[in-house]
PDB file of C-alpha atoms and ligand atoms in Angstrom:
ATOM      1  CA  MET L 337      14.106  -1.300  20.177  1.00  0.00           C
ATOM      2  CA  LYS L 338      15.280  -0.301  16.741  1.00  0.00           C
ATOM      3  CA  ILE L 339      14.576  -2.094  13.478  1.00  0.00           C
ATOM      4  CA  HIS L 340      17.075  -1.517  10.685  1.00  0.00           C
ATOM      5  CA  PHE L 341      16.157  -2.189   7.067  1.00  0.00           C
ATOM      6  CA  LEU L 342      19.475  -3.366   5.608  1.00  0.00           C
ATOM      7  CA  GLY L 343      18.003  -4.260   2.227  1.00  0.00           C
ATOM      8  CA  THR L 344      14.466  -3.795   0.936  1.00  0.00           C
ATOM      9  CA  THR L 345      14.121  -5.106  -2.592  1.00  0.00           C
ATOM     10  CA  GLY L 346      13.614  -8.565  -4.073  1.00  0.00           C
ATOM     11  CA  TYR L 347      15.344 -10.542  -6.807  1.00  0.00           C
ATOM     12  CA  HIS L 348      18.393  -8.328  -7.430  1.00  0.00           C
ATOM     13  CA  PRO L 349      19.854  -5.109  -6.058  1.00  0.00           C
ATOM     14  CA  ASN L 350      19.396  -1.781  -7.856  1.00  0.00           C
ATOM     15  CA  ASN L 351      20.954   1.633  -7.353  1.00  0.00           C
ATOM     16  CA  ARG L 352      18.599   2.425  -4.426  1.00  0.00           C
ATOM     17  CA  ARG L 353      18.103  -0.910  -2.750  1.00  0.00           C
ATOM     18  CA  HIS L 354      19.847  -4.102  -1.754  1.00  0.00           C
ATOM     19  CA  THR L 355      17.953  -7.369  -1.448  1.00  0.00           C
ATOM     20  CA  LEU L 356      16.023  -8.134   1.687  1.00  0.00           C
ATOM     21  CA  SER L 357      17.571  -8.190   5.129  1.00  0.00           C
ATOM     22  CA  ILE L 358      16.270  -6.702   8.382  1.00  0.00           C
ATOM     23  CA  MET L 359      18.165  -6.389  11.650  1.00  0.00           C
ATOM     24  CA  ILE L 360      17.230  -5.826  15.291  1.00  0.00           C
ATOM     25  CA  PRO L 361      20.723  -5.125  16.644  1.00  0.00           C
ATOM     26  CA  GLU L 362      19.945  -5.176  20.370  1.00  0.00           C
ATOM     27  CA  MET L 363      18.341  -8.598  19.986  1.00  0.00           C
ATOM     28  CA  GLY L 364      21.139  -9.971  17.809  1.00  0.00           C
ATOM     29  CA  ILE L 365      18.509 -10.868  15.212  1.00  0.00           C
ATOM     30  CA  ILE L 366      18.660 -10.715  11.429  1.00  0.00           C
ATOM     31  CA  LEU L 367      15.637 -11.641   9.338  1.00  0.00           C
ATOM     32  CA  ASP L 368      16.708 -12.868   5.904  1.00  0.00           C
ATOM     33  CA  ALA L 369      20.174 -12.623   4.435  1.00  0.00           C
ATOM     34  CA  GLY L 370      19.884 -10.724   1.173  1.00  0.00           C
ATOM     35  CA  THR L 371      22.687  -8.577  -0.252  1.00  0.00           C
ATOM     36  CA  GLY L 372      21.825  -5.833   2.270  1.00  0.00           C
ATOM     37  CA  MET L 373      23.231  -8.029   5.020  1.00  0.00           C
ATOM     38  CA  PHE L 374      26.739  -6.612   4.498  1.00  0.00           C
ATOM     39  CA  ARG L 375      25.442  -3.564   6.420  1.00  0.00           C
ATOM     40  CA  SER L 376      25.047  -5.624   9.612  1.00  0.00           C
ATOM     41  CA  ARG L 377      28.772  -5.446  10.347  1.00  0.00           C
ATOM     42  CA  GLU L 378      28.571  -1.833  11.622  1.00  0.00           C
ATOM     43  CA  LEU L 379      25.433  -2.521  13.634  1.00  0.00           C
ATOM     44  CA  LEU L 380      26.468  -5.656  15.522  1.00  0.00           C
ATOM     45  CA  GLN L 381      26.196  -5.038  19.245  1.00  0.00           C
ATOM     46  CA  THR L 382      25.544  -8.493  20.752  1.00  0.00           C
ATOM     47  CA  ASP L 383      28.088 -11.267  21.259  1.00  0.00           C
ATOM     48  CA  PHE L 384      25.812 -13.671  19.387  1.00  0.00           C
ATOM     49  CA  LEU L 385      23.834 -13.536  16.183  1.00  0.00           C
ATOM     50  CA  ASN L 386      20.679 -15.384  15.178  1.00  0.00           C
ATOM     51  CA  ILE L 387      19.776 -15.219  11.502  1.00  0.00           C
ATOM     52  CA  PHE L 388      16.291 -16.425  10.577  1.00  0.00           C
ATOM     53  CA  LEU L 389      15.621 -17.298   6.943  1.00  0.00           C
ATOM     54  CA  THR L 390      12.221 -17.299   5.273  1.00  0.00           C
ATOM     55  CA  HIS L 391      13.531 -19.516   2.467  1.00  0.00           C
ATOM     56  CA  ALA L 392      16.666 -20.310   0.485  1.00  0.00           C
ATOM     57  CA  HIS L 393      16.132 -18.200  -2.659  1.00  0.00           C
ATOM     58  CA  LEU L 394      19.333 -16.291  -3.345  1.00  0.00           C
ATOM     59  CA  ASP L 395      17.860 -12.818  -2.779  1.00  0.00           C
ATOM     60  CA  HIS L 396      17.248 -13.964   0.836  1.00  0.00           C
ATOM     61  CA  SER L 397      20.345 -16.075   1.459  1.00  0.00           C
ATOM     62  CA  ILE L 398      23.387 -14.861  -0.513  1.00  0.00           C
ATOM     63  CA  GLY L 399      24.382 -12.623   2.418  1.00  0.00           C
ATOM     64  CA  LEU L 400      25.419 -15.734   4.358  1.00  0.00           C
ATOM     65  CA  THR L 401      28.498 -15.795   2.157  1.00  0.00           C
ATOM     66  CA  PHE L 402      29.390 -12.286   3.449  1.00  0.00           C
ATOM     67  CA  LEU L 403      29.769 -13.508   7.033  1.00  0.00           C
ATOM     68  CA  PHE L 404      33.564 -13.717   6.935  1.00  0.00           C
ATOM     69  CA  ASP L 405      33.704  -9.937   6.538  1.00  0.00           C
ATOM     70  CA  ILE L 406      30.714  -9.187   8.768  1.00  0.00           C
ATOM     71  CA  LEU L 407      32.328 -11.113  11.630  1.00  0.00           C
ATOM     72  CA  LEU L 408      35.936 -10.133  10.936  1.00  0.00           C
ATOM     73  CA  GLY L 409      37.663  -9.186  14.196  1.00  0.00           C
ATOM     74  CA  LYS L 410      34.477  -9.693  16.264  1.00  0.00           C
ATOM     75  CA  LYS L 411      34.321 -12.238  19.048  1.00  0.00           C
ATOM     76  CA  LEU L 412      30.899 -13.874  19.018  1.00  0.00           C
ATOM     77  CA  SER L 413      29.912 -16.840  21.146  1.00  0.00           C
ATOM     78  CA  HIS L 414      27.681 -18.201  18.387  1.00  0.00           C
ATOM     79  CA  VAL L 415      26.228 -17.405  14.993  1.00  0.00           C
ATOM     80  CA  HIS L 416      23.192 -19.523  14.241  1.00  0.00           C
ATOM     81  CA  VAL L 417      21.313 -19.631  10.953  1.00  0.00           C
ATOM     82  CA  HIS L 418      17.748 -20.810  11.527  1.00  0.00           C
ATOM     83  CA  GLY L 419      15.359 -22.023   8.866  1.00  0.00           C
ATOM     84  CA  ALA L 420      13.174 -24.888   7.758  1.00  0.00           C
ATOM     85  CA  PRO L 421      15.204 -28.124   7.433  1.00  0.00           C
ATOM     86  CA  GLY L 422      14.779 -28.231   3.630  1.00  0.00           C
ATOM     87  CA  CYS L 423      15.960 -24.635   3.303  1.00  0.00           C
ATOM     88  CA  LEU L 424      19.077 -25.257   5.393  1.00  0.00           C
ATOM     89  CA  SER L 425      20.040 -28.468   3.621  1.00  0.00           C
ATOM     90  CA  ALA L 426      19.648 -26.758   0.210  1.00  0.00           C
ATOM     91  CA  LEU L 427      22.010 -23.992   1.330  1.00  0.00           C
ATOM     92  CA  GLU L 428      24.489 -26.400   2.855  1.00  0.00           C
ATOM     93  CA  ASN L 429      24.576 -28.617  -0.238  1.00  0.00           C
ATOM     94  CA  HIS L 430      24.401 -25.949  -2.930  1.00  0.00           C
ATOM     95  CA  LEU L 431      25.341 -22.424  -1.771  1.00  0.00           C
ATOM     96  CA  PHE L 432      28.220 -23.861   0.255  1.00  0.00           C
ATOM     97  CA  HIS L 433      29.086 -26.575  -2.230  1.00  0.00           C
ATOM     98  CA  PRO L 434      32.900 -26.869  -2.430  1.00  0.00           C
ATOM     99  CA  THR L 435      32.833 -25.719  -6.058  1.00  0.00           C
ATOM    100  CA  LEU L 436      30.724 -22.640  -5.339  1.00  0.00           C
ATOM    101  CA  PHE L 437      31.907 -21.336  -1.945  1.00  0.00           C
ATOM    102  CA  PRO L 438      34.588 -23.697  -0.652  1.00  0.00           C
ATOM    103  CA  VAL L 439      35.170 -22.419   2.889  1.00  0.00           C
ATOM    104  CA  LYS L 440      32.058 -22.057   4.998  1.00  0.00           C
ATOM    105  CA  PRO L 441      32.028 -18.950   7.245  1.00  0.00           C
ATOM    106  CA  PRO L 442      31.934 -19.584  11.004  1.00  0.00           C
ATOM    107  CA  PHE L 443      28.237 -20.226  11.632  1.00  0.00           C
ATOM    108  CA  ASP L 444      26.022 -23.208  12.372  1.00  0.00           C
ATOM    109  CA  PHE L 445      22.802 -24.192  10.685  1.00  0.00           C
ATOM    110  CA  VAL L 446      20.069 -24.774  13.286  1.00  0.00           C
ATOM    111  CA  PRO L 447      16.715 -26.153  12.102  1.00  0.00           C
ATOM    112  CA  LEU L 448      13.769 -24.161  13.477  1.00  0.00           C
ATOM    113  CA  THR L 449      11.838 -25.499  16.409  1.00  0.00           C
ATOM    114  CA  ASP L 450       8.196 -24.571  17.047  1.00  0.00           C
ATOM    115  CA  SER L 451       9.110 -21.508  19.022  1.00  0.00           C
ATOM    116  CA  TYR L 452      12.343 -19.739  19.799  1.00  0.00           C
ATOM    117  CA  PRO L 453      12.921 -17.632  22.941  1.00  0.00           C
ATOM    118  CA  LEU L 454      14.058 -14.048  22.336  1.00  0.00           C
ATOM    119  CA  PRO L 455      15.851 -11.624  24.672  1.00  0.00           C
ATOM    120  CA  GLY L 456      13.405  -9.478  26.666  1.00  0.00           C
ATOM    121  CA  ASN L 457      11.002 -12.315  27.410  1.00  0.00           C
ATOM    122  CA  GLY L 458      10.009 -12.599  23.773  1.00  0.00           C
ATOM    123  CA  GLU L 459       9.240 -15.471  21.480  1.00  0.00           C
ATOM    124  CA  LEU L 460       9.618 -16.105  17.751  1.00  0.00           C
ATOM    125  CA  THR L 461       7.205 -18.412  15.970  1.00  0.00           C
ATOM    126  CA  TYR L 462       6.810 -19.212  12.296  1.00  0.00           C
ATOM    127  CA  PHE L 463       4.122 -20.281   9.860  1.00  0.00           C
ATOM    128  CA  PRO L 464       4.051 -21.610   6.279  1.00  0.00           C
ATOM    129  CA  LEU L 465       3.520 -19.391   3.232  1.00  0.00           C
ATOM    130  CA  ILE L 466       2.591 -20.380  -0.304  1.00  0.00           C
ATOM    131  CA  HIS L 467       5.523 -19.668  -2.677  1.00  0.00           C
ATOM    132  CA  PRO L 468       7.293 -21.749  -5.359  1.00  0.00           C
ATOM    133  CA  GLY L 469       9.790 -23.817  -3.372  1.00  0.00           C
ATOM    134  CA  GLY L 470       8.120 -22.802  -0.099  1.00  0.00           C
ATOM    135  CA  SER L 471       8.628 -19.929   2.317  1.00  0.00           C
ATOM    136  CA  ILE L 472       7.806 -19.227   5.947  1.00  0.00           C
ATOM    137  CA  GLY L 473       6.699 -16.121   7.804  1.00  0.00           C
ATOM    138  CA  PHE L 474       7.821 -15.051  11.265  1.00  0.00           C
ATOM    139  CA  ARG L 475       6.027 -13.543  14.216  1.00  0.00           C
ATOM    140  CA  LEU L 476       7.999 -11.999  17.060  1.00  0.00           C
ATOM    141  CA  ASP L 477       6.146 -11.293  20.291  1.00  0.00           C
ATOM    142  CA  TRP L 478       7.322  -9.487  23.389  1.00  0.00           C
ATOM    143  CA  PRO L 479       5.187  -8.627  26.417  1.00  0.00           C
ATOM    144  CA  ASP L 480       4.574  -5.080  25.121  1.00  0.00           C
ATOM    145  CA  LYS L 481       4.992  -5.319  21.332  1.00  0.00           C
ATOM    146  CA  SER L 482       4.844  -7.617  18.351  1.00  0.00           C
ATOM    147  CA  LEU L 483       5.886  -7.758  14.754  1.00  0.00           C
ATOM    148  CA  ALA L 484       5.359 -10.071  11.810  1.00  0.00           C
ATOM    149  CA  PHE L 485       7.468 -10.576   8.698  1.00  0.00           C
ATOM    150  CA  VAL L 486       5.783 -11.964   5.593  1.00  0.00           C
ATOM    151  CA  THR L 487       7.638 -12.118   2.304  1.00  0.00           C
ATOM    152  CA  ASP L 488       7.544 -14.133  -0.897  1.00  0.00           C
ATOM    153  CA  THR L 489       3.919 -15.107  -0.986  1.00  0.00           C
ATOM    154  CA  THR L 490       0.750 -14.015  -2.775  1.00  0.00           C
ATOM    155  CA  ALA L 491      -1.465 -11.960  -0.481  1.00  0.00           C
ATOM    156  CA  THR L 492      -5.187 -12.657  -0.653  1.00  0.00           C
ATOM    157  CA  GLU L 493      -8.002 -11.831   1.720  1.00  0.00           C
ATOM    158  CA  HIS L 494      -8.383 -15.546   2.357  1.00  0.00           C
ATOM    159  CA  ALA L 495      -4.719 -16.376   3.004  1.00  0.00           C
ATOM    160  CA  LYS L 496      -4.305 -18.789   5.902  1.00  0.00           C
ATOM    161  CA  TYR L 497      -1.428 -16.806   7.383  1.00  0.00           C
ATOM    162  CA  ILE L 498      -3.690 -13.871   8.282  1.00  0.00           C
ATOM    163  CA  GLU L 499      -4.692 -15.579  11.520  1.00  0.00           C
ATOM    164  CA  LYS L 500      -0.993 -15.904  12.447  1.00  0.00           C
ATOM    165  CA  ILE L 501      -0.280 -12.180  12.164  1.00  0.00           C
ATOM    166  CA  LYS L 502      -3.434 -10.907  13.910  1.00  0.00           C
ATOM    167  CA  ASN L 503      -3.106  -7.680  15.915  1.00  0.00           C
ATOM    168  CA  VAL L 504       0.647  -7.199  15.522  1.00  0.00           C
ATOM    169  CA  ASP L 505       1.947  -3.668  16.068  1.00  0.00           C
ATOM    170  CA  LEU L 506       4.119  -3.841  12.972  1.00  0.00           C
ATOM    171  CA  LEU L 507       3.701  -5.912   9.830  1.00  0.00           C
ATOM    172  CA  ILE L 508       6.580  -6.036   7.347  1.00  0.00           C
ATOM    173  CA  HIS L 509       5.043  -7.463   4.161  1.00  0.00           C
ATOM    174  CA  GLU L 510       6.285  -7.952   0.641  1.00  0.00           C
ATOM    175  CA  CYS L 511       4.715  -6.142  -2.285  1.00  0.00           C
ATOM    176  CA  TYR L 512       6.539  -6.914  -5.511  1.00  0.00           C
ATOM    177  CA  PHE L 513       3.864  -5.613  -7.889  1.00  0.00           C
ATOM    178  CA  PRO L 514       1.489  -2.669  -8.179  1.00  0.00           C
ATOM    179  CA  ASP L 515      -2.146  -3.485  -8.894  1.00  0.00           C
ATOM    180  CA  GLY L 516      -2.836  -4.853 -12.354  1.00  0.00           C
ATOM    181  CA  LYS L 517      -0.130  -7.521 -12.302  1.00  0.00           C
ATOM    182  CA  GLU L 518      -2.218 -10.161 -10.545  1.00  0.00           C
ATOM    183  CA  ASP L 519      -1.418 -12.909 -13.058  1.00  0.00           C
ATOM    184  CA  GLN L 520       2.326 -12.398 -12.722  1.00  0.00           C
ATOM    185  CA  ALA L 521       1.984 -12.188  -8.950  1.00  0.00           C
ATOM    186  CA  LYS L 522       0.230 -15.536  -8.817  1.00  0.00           C
ATOM    187  CA  LEU L 523       2.714 -17.165 -11.189  1.00  0.00           C
ATOM    188  CA  THR L 524       5.792 -15.988  -9.280  1.00  0.00           C
ATOM    189  CA  GLY L 525       4.368 -16.283  -5.753  1.00  0.00           C
ATOM    190  CA  HIS L 526       4.420 -12.558  -5.005  1.00  0.00           C
ATOM    191  CA  SER L 527       1.895  -9.881  -4.078  1.00  0.00           C
ATOM    192  CA  CYS L 528       0.040  -6.920  -5.573  1.00  0.00           C
ATOM    193  CA  LEU L 529      -0.772  -3.800  -3.558  1.00  0.00           C
ATOM    194  CA  THR L 530      -4.524  -3.941  -2.894  1.00  0.00           C
ATOM    195  CA  PRO L 531      -4.541  -7.528  -1.559  1.00  0.00           C
ATOM    196  CA  VAL L 532      -1.641  -6.643   0.769  1.00  0.00           C
ATOM    197  CA  ALA L 533      -3.622  -3.671   2.145  1.00  0.00           C
ATOM    198  CA  LYS L 534      -6.623  -5.963   2.649  1.00  0.00           C
ATOM    199  CA  VAL L 535      -4.487  -8.487   4.516  1.00  0.00           C
ATOM    200  CA  ALA L 536      -3.265  -5.739   6.873  1.00  0.00           C
ATOM    201  CA  LYS L 537      -6.809  -4.553   7.496  1.00  0.00           C
ATOM    202  CA  LYS L 538      -8.181  -8.039   8.076  1.00  0.00           C
ATOM    203  CA  ALA L 539      -5.311  -8.914  10.426  1.00  0.00           C
ATOM    204  CA  ASN L 540      -5.998  -5.688  12.341  1.00  0.00           C
ATOM    205  CA  VAL L 541      -2.344  -4.687  12.400  1.00  0.00           C
ATOM    206  CA  GLN L 542      -1.303  -1.220  13.585  1.00  0.00           C
ATOM    207  CA  LYS L 543       1.201  -0.305  10.918  1.00  0.00           C
ATOM    208  CA  MET L 544       2.663  -1.868   7.778  1.00  0.00           C
ATOM    209  CA  TYR L 545       5.971  -1.331   5.976  1.00  0.00           C
ATOM    210  CA  LEU L 546       6.346  -2.806   2.496  1.00  0.00           C
ATOM    211  CA  VAL L 547       9.499  -4.518   1.257  1.00  0.00           C
ATOM    212  CA  HIS L 548      10.609  -6.719  -1.682  1.00  0.00           C
ATOM    213  CA  MET L 549       9.414  -4.304  -4.360  1.00  0.00           C
ATOM    214  CA  ASN L 550      10.259  -5.016  -7.994  1.00  0.00           C
ATOM    215  CA  PRO L 551      13.893  -3.853  -8.414  1.00  0.00           C
ATOM    216  CA  LEU L 552      13.138  -2.528 -11.914  1.00  0.00           C
ATOM    217  CA  SER L 553      10.898   0.105 -10.300  1.00  0.00           C
ATOM    218  CA  THR L 554      13.335   2.568  -8.774  1.00  0.00           C
ATOM    219  CA  GLU L 555      11.028   5.552  -8.314  1.00  0.00           C
ATOM    220  CA  GLU L 556      10.063   6.999  -4.919  1.00  0.00           C
ATOM    221  CA  ASP L 557       6.644   5.344  -4.771  1.00  0.00           C
ATOM    222  CA  PRO L 558       6.523   2.540  -7.345  1.00  0.00           C
ATOM    223  CA  LEU L 559       3.294   1.084  -5.943  1.00  0.00           C
ATOM    224  CA  GLY L 560       1.057   4.144  -5.580  1.00  0.00           C
ATOM    225  CA  LEU L 561       0.372   3.789  -1.865  1.00  0.00           C
ATOM    226  CA  ASP L 562      -2.254   6.565  -1.782  1.00  0.00           C
ATOM    227  CA  SER L 563      -4.597   4.369  -3.792  1.00  0.00           C
ATOM    228  CA  VAL L 564      -5.031   1.934  -0.873  1.00  0.00           C
ATOM    229  CA  ARG L 565      -5.007   4.301   2.118  1.00  0.00           C
ATOM    230  CA  ASN L 566      -8.815   4.075   2.148  1.00  0.00           C
ATOM    231  CA  ILE L 567      -8.402   0.348   2.863  1.00  0.00           C
ATOM    232  CA  PHE L 568      -5.448   0.554   5.244  1.00  0.00           C
ATOM    233  CA  PRO L 569      -4.124   4.050   6.095  1.00  0.00           C
ATOM    234  CA  GLU L 570      -0.967   3.156   8.015  1.00  0.00           C
ATOM    235  CA  ILE L 571       0.956   1.821   5.019  1.00  0.00           C
ATOM    236  CA  TYR L 572       4.529   2.866   4.245  1.00  0.00           C
ATOM    237  CA  LEU L 573       7.371   1.895   1.962  1.00  0.00           C
ATOM    238  CA  ALA L 574      10.577   0.737   3.645  1.00  0.00           C
ATOM    239  CA  THR L 575      13.829   2.109   2.250  1.00  0.00           C
ATOM    240  CA  ASP L 576      17.399   0.897   2.656  1.00  0.00           C
ATOM    241  CA  GLU L 577      19.027   2.042   5.902  1.00  0.00           C
ATOM    242  CA  MET L 578      15.685   3.208   7.314  1.00  0.00           C
ATOM    243  CA  VAL L 579      15.561   2.780  11.088  1.00  0.00           C
ATOM    244  CA  LEU L 580      12.251   2.301  12.911  1.00  0.00           C
ATOM    245  CA  ASP L 581      11.845   3.020  16.598  1.00  0.00           C
ATOM    246  CA  PHE L 582       9.763   0.140  17.763  1.00  0.00           C
TER     247      PHE L 582
HETATM  248 ZN1   ZN G1299      12.516 -13.013  -2.879  1.00  0.00          ZN
HETATM  249 ZN1   ZN G1300      11.432 -16.437  -3.179  1.00  0.00          ZN
END
């Protein structure tokens, strides 16, 4: 299985990164629909597409408006956009308001149920995260592997979601701020580096890739990952168009 990082930053794109979107082409799955989602067109290999949204903030949802081009000339049996009911109704009423985006691309909104079956005998489940306006995290389990996706929340050692991501092989977690910006992190509902490393350690995950970095920080390693390898060694920064063999 391959995991494609279509976009890896938060808030707005910069010259290195588009906003968050992750694709598992052979499963027909996209996690979040940031500006990076335009890249899914070349990677589509299923005759269906399931897009799961953590929340409706524009850096995670604007890519839904790209679906006319993404799907152009492709024959798909269905394109479903899954999310919490409040997230989907906000998008339907606002992002696709007739004044803003008058013709809705060919997809259906499908409110999330407790668990969703995935190809390969897998299952997707979700759990709530603390973030202004709300967000949810996802866990995807197959018989031989598992991954969790946690973005737009403030990591702490005592976060409730830690129990939901226990023992996953791969954790994709947001890290908007380096250490030292704890006040801003709390205010905006985002994470600093050390607490994220502690979450990964406490959840006993195998490997972690960070996404949703501050788009104003365009350097190679804006967070200083070496400073937390003593807490959690298997920590890496995701980059746009990176492909993980999973
Ligand atoms: Zn965001
Ligand atoms: Zn957000």
